[in-house]
Amino acid sequence: MIRIEDIIEKVENNRPNADVDLIRRAYFFSAMHHRGQKRASGEPYLVHPLEVANILADMRLDEVSVSTGLLHDVVEDTLVELDMLRSYFGDEIARLVDGLTKIAHISNLSKEKQQAENVRKMVLAMITDVRVVLIKLADRLHNMRTMQFLKPEKRARISQETLDIYAPIAHRLGMGKFRSELEDLSFQNIYPQEYKRLAKEVEARRPELEAILGKIKETIKTRLEENDVPFVEIQSRVKRLYSLWRKLKKQKISIGQVYDLIAVRIITPNDKKLPYVALSVIHDIWTPIPERFKDWIAIPRDNLYQSLHTSVIGEGGQPFEVQIRTEEMHHIAEEGVAAHWKYKESKLGKKDDDENLDELRKTVEKLLLPLVENTNPNEDSEDFIESLKLDLYPKDVYAFTPMGKVIQLPRGATPIDFAYAIHSEVGDTCTGAKIGGRIVPLRTELQNGDVVEILTTANSKPSRDWLNHVVTAKARNRIRHWIAEQQRAESIELGRKLLEKESDKFRISPKKLLNNEDELKRIANEYGLSRGEDLLASIGYGKTLPRNVLGKFLGAEKFAELDPEKKKETTLQSGFKAVKRLIGLGEDAIIVKGVDNLLTTRARCCNPLRGEPIIGYISLGKGIVVHNKNCKNVSSLMVNRDRIVDVEWAKSEKEEIQSVRLLATTENRTGMLAGITNAIAEIKTGIRDARANVSKDDIGLIEVTVEVFDKKHLDKVVSSIEQVPGVIDVERVNS
Ligand code: MN
């Protein structure tokens, strides 16, 4: 077990002025509260926070980070509460631990939602303090290193999450070393067989590859010296298993065809010119492979990575990659944003640290904020994860503005992405694009080296269709944001018109209310809305009835006096017709006759199924509630005839699954549940839930929830259950 004094010594070496007493106190506190707890390996739990702190000390982080590493699990896993931690260790550490605990604590969400929420929270937490993510990554790394004691399923699940979220974030932050180790450990745990096979294959070739690498290094060393090119170190490696595996799978090639199976790296002193000089020597010795040369020094990757890459053909036709960079660039390639911190810190002191943190925060913000900008926590989480993955693994395309500025975009990007990357305004008003001087469609995929000119028109607006042609989160979010605003503007306008119409019926001037900001606001507040505009929008969305708003405006007495309902006017129906043009709401599967895209909900009492006869009822707040025509509640709804509307099933493009609960009454004998579930599975129907019971009078009651597409499908399921021996009756039940 690592000793706390070793950790303290590391911190003292890196930061002579560090307050190591804080670390010691954190250690005792952690030891005391984790006392008696064990890890899956049987070791004392304390090993984990100690190792995490050690990783953080190796990263040369400050004493606050190292102490937080020691304390990171106390709130999550012991009885210690945040307030107590705050009183012992102050606000800063309490805030960091709180950030970490929150990331760990997201339950009751689907897996995708949890992941999306995790990333979102992490990104937001990081932006306030990047140390949260550095500590989280260290925590994850240690857990990944020591997962051999967990069950294989759990290992695979944690590893998948690491691969989906933590490795990409490490990559995004330029932390190459972290990323590599996380990926290889995940690979090993998710695909143990393939990992073993590949490892064996590489191991078999290793002696041969090492020999080749040895010779290459020797040649480079001699030639650099002959040419008086200074260098610090020449490293070599055989490709990591995970990235090798990905390449083999993606390009469907064999190991022998991988260009960078082996690679050497030349580290030069810190002079930006030296890598280029060394490169000329390399290209002089071996023939470079065309198009494999990349200059990440002139154009750094946006995760700050800088290096020259080239692939050459060695003796015997063996291709290999050469990376050339300065010491400082190398450091940043391995440690990413964490390296930035220590590099800048020549004079140590609290103030410098704060400035450093601030600078680091800005860098992290630039790298990660586009991922969450303008995203709404309620929007589709899967979409969010998708765009995150796209943005985190950029297969970059470099395009240029006519002025020669480089715009880096993920592969698949179009001029629309390009326009938004320049500036949101440019994106919003973009009407066309030229590539290399020629007009091209906006959906054109950009290629490396394209010179792109964006054509804009002052009052032009984004189009919903653009969502199909963008790949960057920034463009997508802006377009969505714009559509949402547009819808709101339309519904406010519509709400205004509905209210005007209603006022006409009451024979009062619409201006009386519409021009009275204070009164509108007062009524809005009554509905729990903050502004008059919100009230109009709510009317426009069909959530609030204009008639009721007028009621609140006029007061009960006046309202009754002027009420046109008495004259048997069908206010609701006519008001409803005006809602026609409202866009963008509603459930795809149901259309309201004569009206486009209205908000519809399925009635809970009868849960109508595609194919069944249905009827719509205008309900306050819920839009149109759709019932089965035979639902027992429909007859009572018929009292308000003018609220009934015709609805029908829309043609649906995708098959939509609906859950339906069935209750089978059976003879009480063994094997009934199995018989029924088998019958359902036989006709390839999903079962969401199944349970068996026996009634007082010895009748078997079996309840199953099945997933069906429509009425026909359900009928098939019912008849298959009816044919199971022992089944007496099957009926559909609704909640
Ligand atoms: Mn932990």
XYZ file of C-alpha atoms and ligand atoms in Angstrom:
736
model
C 0.000 0.000 0.000
C 1.357 3.368 -0.970
C 2.315 5.568 1.969
C 0.930 9.055 2.443
C 4.455 10.347 3.114
C 5.533 9.266 -0.388
C 2.700 11.288 -1.860
C 3.565 14.280 0.275
C 7.173 14.054 -0.829
C 6.114 14.171 -4.478
C 3.976 17.236 -3.891
C 6.808 18.935 -1.986
C 9.233 18.249 -4.835
C 6.909 19.725 -7.406
C 5.639 22.593 -5.312
C 8.005 23.681 -2.552
C 5.435 26.055 -1.055
C 2.559 23.614 -0.943
C 0.530 23.363 2.246
C 1.213 19.664 2.822
C -0.392 19.791 6.220
C -3.718 19.977 4.398
C -2.911 16.687 2.684
C -2.018 15.076 5.982
C -5.279 16.225 7.555
C -7.248 14.981 4.550
C -5.508 11.633 4.884
C -6.405 11.186 8.547
C -9.972 12.272 7.905
C -10.359 9.840 5.009
C -8.712 6.986 6.933
C -10.989 7.547 9.892
C -14.217 7.599 7.907
C -13.432 4.785 5.499
C -12.282 2.642 8.409
C -13.546 -0.899 8.201
C -14.628 -0.567 4.552
C -13.168 -2.978 2.038
C -12.703 -2.947 -1.710
C -13.817 -5.870 -3.898
C -10.236 -7.141 -3.686
C -10.495 -7.410 0.092
C -7.983 -4.624 0.621
C -8.861 -1.721 2.914
C -10.946 0.857 1.026
C -8.407 3.557 1.881
C -6.100 2.146 -0.789
C -8.357 3.663 -3.427
C -8.355 7.318 -2.324
C -4.612 7.004 -1.645
C -3.908 5.747 -5.157
C -6.106 8.434 -6.656
C -4.197 11.066 -4.693
C -0.962 9.514 -5.895
C -2.006 9.772 -9.541
C -2.885 13.410 -8.942
C 0.479 14.031 -7.293
C 2.179 12.451 -10.313
C 0.267 14.905 -12.466
C 1.863 17.595 -10.305
C -1.459 19.027 -9.296
C -1.793 21.268 -6.269
C -2.345 20.236 -2.653
C -6.052 21.033 -2.924
C -6.481 18.525 -5.749
C -4.419 15.888 -3.978
C -6.414 16.383 -0.763
C -9.662 16.188 -2.718
C -8.399 12.939 -4.201
C -8.103 11.581 -0.660
C -11.572 12.820 0.260
C -13.414 12.232 -2.994
C -15.515 9.316 -1.795
C -16.302 10.322 1.789
C -19.598 12.029 1.030
C -20.628 9.315 -1.400
C -19.626 6.308 0.678
C -19.546 7.288 4.350
C -21.802 9.133 6.757
C -19.878 12.369 6.336
C -22.008 15.215 5.038
C -20.889 18.050 2.864
C -21.327 20.649 5.605
C -19.019 18.735 7.874
C -16.423 18.526 5.133
C -16.763 22.240 4.569
C -16.204 23.048 8.223
C -13.049 20.906 8.293
C -11.537 21.721 4.925
C -13.151 24.897 3.652
C -15.262 25.883 0.680
C -12.884 24.980 -2.116
C -12.511 21.301 -1.226
C -16.196 21.012 -0.320
C -17.107 22.384 -3.721
C -14.795 19.966 -5.538
C -16.051 16.947 -3.601
C -19.615 18.055 -4.208
C -18.940 18.293 -7.934
C -17.517 14.767 -7.920
C -20.332 13.338 -5.837
C -22.923 14.840 -8.151
C -21.317 13.294 -11.187
C -21.416 9.927 -9.488
C -25.002 10.276 -8.393
C -27.450 10.169 -11.209
C -30.059 7.512 -10.735
C -33.519 6.765 -12.133
C -32.479 7.603 -15.656
C -32.091 5.384 -18.669
C -28.530 4.413 -19.519
C -28.283 6.895 -22.373
C -29.883 9.625 -20.332
C -27.527 8.932 -17.459
C -24.556 9.140 -19.753
C -25.765 12.314 -21.361
C -26.513 13.814 -17.972
C -23.134 12.719 -16.691
C -21.309 14.338 -19.521
C -23.354 17.470 -19.276
C -22.798 17.777 -15.555
C -19.145 16.987 -15.897
C -18.662 19.545 -18.586
C -20.484 22.164 -16.571
C -18.577 21.293 -13.410
C -15.297 21.365 -15.308
C -15.940 24.779 -16.608
C -16.163 26.125 -13.110
C -13.183 24.102 -11.976
C -11.196 21.821 -14.265
C -9.785 19.980 -11.275
C -13.131 18.191 -10.948
C -12.541 16.322 -14.170
C -8.852 15.676 -13.539
C -9.765 14.082 -10.208
C -12.678 12.193 -11.783
C -10.365 10.828 -14.464
C -7.795 9.772 -11.861
C -10.589 8.073 -9.889
C -11.780 6.239 -13.002
C -8.258 5.264 -13.991
C -7.569 3.642 -10.648
C -10.903 1.828 -10.716
C -10.134 0.559 -14.215
C -6.699 -0.629 -13.143
C -8.141 -2.650 -10.286
C -11.317 -4.104 -11.739
C -10.152 -7.718 -11.944
C -12.089 -8.448 -8.752
C -15.428 -7.427 -10.199
C -17.828 -9.693 -12.081
C -17.252 -9.748 -15.844
C -20.630 -8.083 -16.603
C -19.893 -5.244 -14.268
C -16.411 -4.870 -15.725
C -17.843 -4.681 -19.216
C -20.456 -2.113 -18.230
C -17.983 0.170 -16.488
C -15.532 -0.251 -19.347
C -18.147 0.668 -21.922
C -18.908 3.824 -20.009
C -15.206 4.598 -19.853
C -14.907 4.122 -23.579
C -17.994 6.231 -24.295
C -17.343 9.084 -21.951
C -14.096 9.244 -20.042
C -11.628 8.300 -22.777
C -13.183 10.827 -25.205
C -13.023 13.555 -22.595
C -9.390 12.754 -21.844
C -8.786 12.906 -25.569
C -10.633 16.158 -25.923
C -8.492 17.611 -23.177
C -5.371 16.366 -24.928
C -4.479 13.911 -22.153
C -2.987 11.258 -24.416
C -1.538 9.086 -21.678
C -4.809 8.848 -19.771
C -6.772 8.184 -22.896
C -4.495 5.352 -24.014
C -4.561 3.558 -20.734
C -8.314 3.956 -20.300
C -8.944 2.646 -23.804
C -6.704 -0.374 -23.525
C -8.138 -1.351 -20.146
C -11.690 -0.947 -21.461
C -10.942 -2.981 -24.548
C -9.516 -5.772 -22.448
C -12.643 -5.918 -20.284
C -15.314 -5.516 -22.940
C -13.867 -7.894 -25.523
C -11.615 -10.204 -23.491
C -11.412 -12.836 -26.262
C -10.490 -10.456 -29.045
C -8.062 -8.704 -26.770
C -6.305 -11.968 -25.993
C -6.157 -13.008 -29.606
C -4.752 -9.705 -30.780
C -2.284 -9.507 -27.900
C -1.043 -12.967 -28.781
C -0.633 -12.053 -32.420
C 1.307 -8.903 -31.574
C 3.415 -10.701 -28.974
C 4.421 -13.311 -31.542
C 5.745 -10.591 -33.793
C 7.226 -8.452 -31.076
C 10.847 -9.749 -31.136
C 11.002 -9.162 -34.873
C 9.404 -5.705 -34.571
C 11.652 -4.707 -31.679
C 14.691 -5.683 -33.716
C 13.532 -3.539 -36.627
C 12.801 -0.631 -34.278
C 16.263 -0.960 -32.730
C 17.882 -0.682 -36.120
C 15.720 2.285 -37.132
C 16.564 4.143 -33.940
C 20.256 3.488 -34.473
C 20.077 4.812 -38.040
C 18.188 7.951 -36.983
C 20.628 8.635 -34.169
C 23.648 8.367 -36.461
C 22.149 10.506 -39.201
C 20.920 13.245 -36.848
C 24.394 13.433 -35.321
C 26.095 13.529 -38.728
C 23.848 16.453 -39.655
C 24.316 18.258 -36.337
C 20.611 18.134 -35.524
C 20.191 18.207 -31.740
C 17.688 15.846 -30.144
C 16.719 14.911 -26.615
C 15.464 11.396 -27.079
C 14.343 8.838 -29.628
C 11.468 6.657 -28.488
C 9.819 3.733 -30.187
C 6.608 1.778 -29.757
C 4.461 -0.958 -31.174
C 0.900 0.289 -31.726
C -1.443 0.077 -28.747
C -3.882 -2.803 -28.904
C -7.118 -0.839 -28.817
C -6.184 1.589 -31.551
C -4.746 -1.291 -33.587
C -7.966 -3.256 -33.142
C -10.091 -0.294 -34.191
C -8.010 0.222 -37.282
C -8.145 -3.443 -38.266
C -11.895 -3.516 -37.820
C -12.601 -0.256 -39.560
C -10.381 -0.711 -42.573
C -10.785 -4.483 -42.771
C -7.052 -5.046 -43.205
C -4.521 -7.371 -41.638
C -1.760 -6.429 -39.232
C 0.801 -6.419 -42.014
C -1.057 -3.617 -43.778
C -1.076 -1.185 -40.872
C 1.158 1.790 -41.664
C 1.839 2.727 -38.105
C 2.082 -0.676 -36.445
C 5.502 0.432 -35.370
C 6.528 4.026 -34.839
C 9.426 6.072 -33.604
C 9.292 9.459 -31.982
C 12.013 12.052 -32.053
C 11.939 14.586 -29.242
C 13.944 17.721 -29.962
C 14.929 20.586 -27.688
C 12.402 23.411 -27.420
C 12.910 25.151 -30.725
C 10.016 25.085 -33.131
C 12.304 24.839 -36.162
C 14.092 21.699 -35.048
C 11.321 19.193 -35.824
C 11.301 20.389 -39.434
C 15.078 20.029 -39.693
C 14.843 16.517 -38.256
C 12.041 15.754 -40.709
C 14.230 16.635 -43.675
C 16.821 14.178 -42.387
C 14.178 11.420 -42.082
C 12.862 12.028 -45.584
C 16.413 11.897 -46.798
C 16.965 8.436 -45.338
C 13.636 6.782 -46.254
C 10.997 7.390 -48.891
C 7.948 9.111 -47.414
C 4.499 7.726 -48.249
C 2.593 10.455 -50.086
C -0.318 12.004 -48.188
C 0.759 10.509 -44.888
C 2.546 13.676 -43.814
C 0.753 15.834 -41.264
C 1.912 19.140 -39.871
C 0.187 19.534 -36.519
C 2.783 22.131 -35.541
C 1.726 24.776 -38.034
C -1.913 23.874 -37.424
C -2.254 22.520 -33.877
C -5.225 20.278 -33.189
C -7.773 22.019 -31.086
C -6.878 19.861 -28.107
C -3.509 21.647 -28.235
C -1.653 18.673 -29.711
C 1.386 19.620 -31.780
C 3.663 17.271 -33.699
C 4.889 16.352 -37.160
C 3.748 12.970 -38.444
C 5.120 11.163 -41.442
C 5.085 7.573 -42.625
C 7.993 6.136 -44.551
C 8.931 2.825 -46.118
C 11.853 1.214 -44.302
C 14.239 -1.474 -45.375
C 12.481 -4.618 -46.506
C 9.341 -2.609 -47.290
C 8.245 -2.291 -43.665
C 6.271 0.957 -43.309
C 6.515 2.891 -40.066
C 5.464 6.194 -38.637
C 7.769 8.922 -37.394
C 6.516 11.587 -35.004
C 8.710 14.585 -34.366
C 8.117 17.236 -31.744
C 9.810 19.385 -29.145
C 9.991 18.492 -25.480
C 7.303 20.962 -24.583
C 4.995 19.715 -27.326
C 5.617 16.176 -26.170
C 4.670 17.050 -22.675
C 1.427 18.574 -23.813
C 0.716 15.569 -26.044
C 0.898 13.309 -23.012
C -0.662 15.414 -20.300
C -2.913 17.814 -22.197
C -4.479 20.611 -20.199
C -2.879 19.303 -17.035
C 0.542 19.988 -18.590
C -0.399 23.571 -19.234
C -0.843 24.110 -15.616
C 2.602 23.020 -14.557
C 4.382 24.536 -17.512
C 3.292 28.039 -16.774
C 4.163 27.725 -13.137
C 7.754 28.740 -12.733
C 7.282 30.892 -9.678
C 5.131 29.105 -7.221
C 2.544 30.828 -5.159
C -1.133 31.029 -4.524
C -1.675 33.911 -6.917
C 0.047 32.140 -9.782
C -2.028 29.089 -9.183
C -5.171 31.141 -9.386
C -4.056 32.722 -12.616
C -3.132 29.333 -13.942
C -6.478 27.910 -13.013
C -8.151 30.791 -14.704
C -6.189 30.282 -17.885
C -6.825 26.576 -17.756
C -10.493 27.200 -17.285
C -10.548 29.325 -20.421
C -8.820 26.616 -22.408
C -11.181 23.947 -21.145
C -14.112 26.188 -21.847
C -12.993 26.581 -25.412
C -12.621 22.828 -25.806
C -15.763 21.682 -24.095
C -18.321 24.438 -23.945
C -19.482 24.018 -27.541
C -20.725 20.598 -26.479
C -23.286 21.926 -24.060
C -23.975 25.395 -25.404
C -27.635 26.056 -25.932
C -28.532 22.495 -25.151
C -31.622 22.018 -23.165
C -31.416 19.389 -20.425
C -34.842 18.067 -21.428
C -34.050 17.512 -25.033
C -33.243 14.200 -26.517
C -30.345 12.665 -24.620
C -29.421 10.147 -27.266
C -29.019 12.957 -29.749
C -26.786 14.692 -27.314
C -24.539 11.670 -26.820
C -24.382 11.175 -30.575
C -23.261 14.713 -31.247
C -20.838 14.417 -28.372
C -19.228 11.350 -29.879
C -19.047 13.040 -33.236
C -17.380 16.053 -31.755
C -15.069 14.137 -29.487
C -13.559 11.971 -32.145
C -13.014 14.452 -34.876
C -11.739 12.960 -38.043
C -10.795 16.436 -38.920
C -11.328 18.352 -42.090
C -9.404 21.561 -42.518
C -11.044 24.176 -44.661
C -10.060 27.769 -45.209
C -11.788 31.129 -45.322
C -10.977 33.289 -48.371
C -8.645 35.215 -46.030
C -6.673 32.043 -45.342
C -7.935 31.385 -41.815
C -8.115 27.677 -40.999
C -11.438 26.285 -39.835
C -11.223 22.828 -38.347
C -14.341 20.694 -38.598
C -15.272 17.061 -38.109
C -15.489 14.954 -41.228
C -18.861 15.167 -42.919
C -19.136 18.885 -42.151
C -20.886 21.110 -44.692
C -20.720 24.828 -45.508
C -23.455 25.305 -42.894
C -21.155 23.937 -40.167
C -18.420 26.097 -41.594
C -20.626 29.191 -41.464
C -21.567 28.539 -37.837
C -17.944 27.876 -36.957
C -17.049 31.348 -38.209
C -19.821 33.041 -36.250
C -23.383 32.284 -35.203
C -24.597 35.316 -37.131
C -22.912 34.101 -40.288
C -24.604 30.747 -39.846
C -28.031 32.222 -39.190
C -27.970 34.406 -42.283
C -26.202 32.001 -44.596
C -27.903 31.574 -47.982
C -25.279 29.894 -50.104
C -21.635 28.922 -50.397
C -18.797 28.880 -52.866
C -16.014 26.347 -52.758
C -12.958 27.317 -54.757
C -15.008 30.099 -56.339
C -17.845 27.841 -57.520
C -21.343 27.944 -56.071
C -22.180 24.658 -54.340
C -25.273 23.334 -52.532
C -25.202 23.929 -48.783
C -25.299 20.177 -48.130
C -21.942 19.653 -49.881
C -19.470 17.732 -47.741
C -16.290 19.729 -47.213
C -12.917 18.293 -48.196
C -9.501 19.043 -46.770
C -8.085 22.242 -48.206
C -11.398 23.606 -49.509
C -11.499 27.383 -49.609
C -15.042 28.187 -48.561
C -16.807 31.471 -49.033
C -20.143 31.864 -47.260
C -22.811 33.980 -48.896
C -25.151 35.730 -46.489
C -28.269 37.818 -46.826
C -29.112 40.231 -44.051
C -32.623 39.045 -43.170
C -32.267 35.421 -44.081
C -33.116 32.773 -41.503
C -31.973 29.212 -40.784
C -33.989 26.401 -42.245
C -35.245 23.367 -40.337
C -33.948 21.194 -43.156
C -30.382 22.195 -42.273
C -30.522 19.852 -39.311
C -30.090 17.023 -41.809
C -26.906 18.523 -43.141
C -24.866 19.530 -40.134
C -22.520 17.523 -37.945
C -21.192 20.013 -35.402
C -22.941 20.524 -32.091
C -22.624 24.252 -32.450
C -24.528 24.414 -35.727
C -27.145 21.926 -34.574
C -27.772 23.740 -31.328
C -28.083 27.118 -32.991
C -30.534 25.824 -35.568
C -32.648 24.075 -32.935
C -32.571 27.123 -30.780
C -33.778 29.185 -33.702
C -36.591 26.777 -34.523
C -37.770 26.815 -30.927
C -37.796 30.608 -30.907
C -39.603 30.641 -34.186
C -42.291 28.323 -32.860
C -42.686 30.444 -29.820
C -42.998 33.612 -31.880
C -45.660 31.938 -33.995
C -47.584 30.709 -31.015
C -47.535 34.148 -29.407
C -48.941 35.583 -32.609
C -51.549 32.847 -32.775
C -52.440 33.340 -29.112
C -52.971 37.011 -29.790
C -55.334 36.237 -32.676
C -57.298 33.691 -30.672
C -57.729 36.168 -27.878
C -58.861 38.862 -30.340
C -61.419 36.526 -31.788
C -62.714 35.570 -28.404
C -62.981 39.240 -27.413
C -65.080 39.865 -30.516
C -67.504 37.230 -29.361
C -67.806 38.892 -26.026
C -68.240 42.163 -27.903
C -65.415 43.889 -26.135
C -62.491 45.625 -27.796
C -59.515 43.244 -27.995
C -57.199 46.163 -27.284
C -58.612 46.502 -23.811
C -56.745 43.428 -22.706
C -54.043 43.051 -25.337
C -52.691 46.556 -24.835
C -52.835 46.313 -21.091
C -49.428 44.865 -20.183
C -50.057 44.901 -16.448
C -53.350 43.084 -16.727
C -51.889 40.468 -19.069
C -49.066 39.906 -16.657
C -51.436 39.599 -13.727
C -53.451 36.901 -15.503
C -50.258 35.188 -16.642
C -49.179 34.994 -13.020
C -52.444 33.359 -12.116
C -51.538 30.576 -14.532
C -48.066 30.311 -13.038
C -46.496 32.096 -15.999
C -44.259 35.082 -15.595
C -44.980 37.311 -18.566
C -47.904 38.371 -20.701
C -46.091 36.912 -23.681
C -45.988 33.537 -22.001
C -49.738 33.687 -21.590
C -50.242 34.406 -25.288
C -47.857 31.587 -26.184
C -49.779 29.236 -23.919
C -53.026 30.159 -25.673
C -51.319 29.642 -29.008
C -50.101 26.200 -27.973
C -53.659 25.282 -27.066
C -52.835 24.870 -23.387
C -54.913 27.764 -22.136
C -58.375 28.620 -23.406
C -58.899 32.245 -24.460
C -62.373 32.071 -22.970
C -60.981 31.394 -19.509
C -58.480 34.195 -19.877
C -61.303 36.581 -20.664
C -63.110 35.216 -17.650
C -60.207 36.218 -15.444
C -60.035 39.600 -17.143
C -63.710 40.469 -16.897
C -64.469 38.964 -13.521
C -67.285 36.500 -12.913
C -70.196 38.897 -13.055
C -69.280 40.759 -16.210
C -68.235 37.517 -17.838
C -71.612 35.908 -17.203
C -73.354 38.983 -18.542
C -71.440 39.057 -21.810
C -71.030 35.315 -22.256
C -71.982 34.359 -25.823
C -72.184 30.696 -24.760
C -75.683 31.457 -23.600
C -76.529 32.127 -27.197
C -75.368 28.601 -27.937
C -72.367 29.627 -29.880
C -69.789 26.948 -30.170
C -66.981 29.049 -28.961
C -64.592 26.258 -28.363
C -65.019 24.656 -31.712
C -64.531 27.876 -33.647
C -61.664 28.935 -31.435
C -60.203 25.590 -32.046
C -60.336 25.852 -35.813
C -58.111 28.876 -35.672
C -55.390 26.760 -34.140
C -54.901 25.105 -37.492
C -51.639 26.619 -38.497
C -49.785 25.848 -35.340
C -46.686 23.892 -36.197
C -44.346 21.481 -34.607
C -46.410 19.840 -31.901
C -48.195 16.576 -31.500
C -47.714 12.911 -31.569
C -46.819 11.575 -34.998
C -49.176 8.691 -34.923
C -52.444 10.572 -34.689
C -53.758 13.312 -36.907
C -56.683 15.526 -36.224
C -58.941 15.755 -39.217
C -58.675 19.057 -40.991
C -56.017 20.361 -38.664
C -52.280 20.006 -38.875
C -49.956 19.009 -36.102
C -51.870 19.595 -32.961
C -50.827 18.415 -29.557
C -52.450 15.052 -28.927
C -52.210 12.713 -25.971
C -53.541 9.215 -25.596
C -56.117 8.832 -22.884
C -54.800 6.801 -20.015
C -58.153 5.206 -19.305
C -58.262 3.250 -22.570
C -54.775 3.651 -24.101
C -56.011 3.402 -27.706
C -54.024 1.207 -29.988
C -53.206 1.850 -33.613
C -56.003 0.426 -35.738
C -58.725 0.881 -33.146
C -61.537 3.399 -33.759
C -60.675 6.635 -31.961
C -62.171 9.962 -31.090
C -60.614 13.217 -29.841
C -61.674 15.425 -26.988
C -60.338 18.957 -26.487
C -59.045 19.085 -22.973
C -57.556 21.972 -21.089
C -53.817 21.813 -20.823
C -53.440 18.528 -22.617
C -54.471 19.567 -26.101
C -56.521 16.826 -27.701
C -56.932 13.681 -25.679
C -57.538 10.674 -27.864
C -59.871 7.937 -26.600
C -60.927 4.608 -27.930
C -64.441 5.112 -29.333
C -65.660 2.308 -27.088
C -64.071 3.708 -23.959
C -66.550 3.870 -21.096
C -65.645 7.500 -20.496
C -66.559 8.640 -23.982
C -70.297 8.740 -23.373
C -69.888 11.184 -20.515
C -67.597 13.317 -22.659
C -70.305 13.478 -25.286
C -72.128 15.908 -23.016
C -69.752 18.566 -24.271
C -70.352 17.768 -27.898
C -68.541 20.832 -29.169
C -65.316 19.621 -27.686
C -65.347 16.385 -29.657
C -63.191 16.330 -32.775
C -62.584 13.713 -35.410
C -59.182 12.120 -35.342
C -57.605 9.279 -37.256
C -54.421 7.254 -37.274
C -51.699 8.830 -39.376
C -49.623 6.703 -41.666
C -46.545 6.058 -39.647
C -43.137 5.571 -41.207
C -41.585 3.639 -38.435
C -43.327 0.920 -36.540
C -44.265 2.315 -33.243
C -44.298 0.052 -30.239
C -46.926 0.412 -27.576
C -47.211 -1.428 -24.276
C -50.492 -3.132 -23.520
C -51.426 -4.958 -20.335
C -53.299 -8.218 -20.618
C -54.899 -10.259 -17.881
C -55.364 -13.970 -18.439
C -57.567 -16.007 -16.135
C -56.458 -19.628 -16.070
C -56.881 -22.882 -14.268
C -54.605 -23.005 -11.296
C -51.890 -25.370 -12.393
C -48.131 -25.205 -12.620
C -46.394 -23.976 -15.741
C -49.158 -21.559 -16.761
C -46.916 -18.487 -16.725
C -44.228 -20.268 -18.718
C -46.807 -21.563 -21.196
C -48.182 -18.095 -21.805
C -44.854 -16.319 -22.105
C -43.659 -19.026 -24.484
C -46.727 -18.556 -26.654
C -46.066 -14.820 -26.809
C -42.378 -15.247 -27.538
C -43.230 -17.719 -30.278
C -44.929 -15.027 -32.320
C -41.892 -12.780 -31.758
C -43.543 -10.286 -29.493
C -41.742 -8.387 -26.740
C -42.750 -8.947 -23.135
C -42.124 -6.096 -20.798
C -43.420 -7.608 -17.600
C -45.183 -10.789 -16.490
C -46.454 -11.952 -13.142
C -48.658 -14.725 -11.790
C -51.158 -14.750 -8.939
C -53.891 -16.958 -7.602
C -57.310 -15.574 -6.705
C -59.247 -16.535 -3.577
C -61.420 -18.929 -5.529
C -58.395 -20.739 -6.882
C -58.262 -19.172 -10.313
C -54.879 -18.369 -11.839
C -54.420 -14.672 -12.671
C -51.572 -13.936 -15.053
C -50.767 -10.421 -15.991
C -48.439 -9.737 -18.899
C -47.395 -6.462 -20.497
C -46.642 -6.964 -24.179
C -45.184 -4.687 -26.823
C -47.338 -4.467 -29.926
C -47.504 -2.369 -33.065
C -51.236 -2.178 -33.633
C -54.646 -3.687 -33.070
C -54.028 -6.542 -35.476
C -50.829 -7.466 -33.697
C -52.596 -7.368 -30.348
C -55.384 -9.625 -31.631
C -52.767 -12.117 -32.708
C -51.162 -12.053 -29.262
C -54.531 -12.526 -27.550
C -55.474 -15.488 -29.698
C -52.080 -17.113 -29.170
C -52.597 -16.876 -25.415
C -56.144 -18.211 -25.694
C -54.786 -21.330 -27.330
C -52.532 -22.179 -24.369
C -54.122 -25.155 -22.570
C -55.648 -24.104 -19.270
C -56.364 -20.514 -20.278
C -59.956 -19.560 -19.594
C -60.111 -15.967 -20.751
C -57.876 -13.081 -21.844
C -58.791 -9.449 -21.452
C -57.092 -6.152 -21.899
C -56.697 -3.986 -18.808
C -55.956 -0.308 -18.558
C -54.521 1.554 -15.636
Mn -13.635 6.685 -6.147
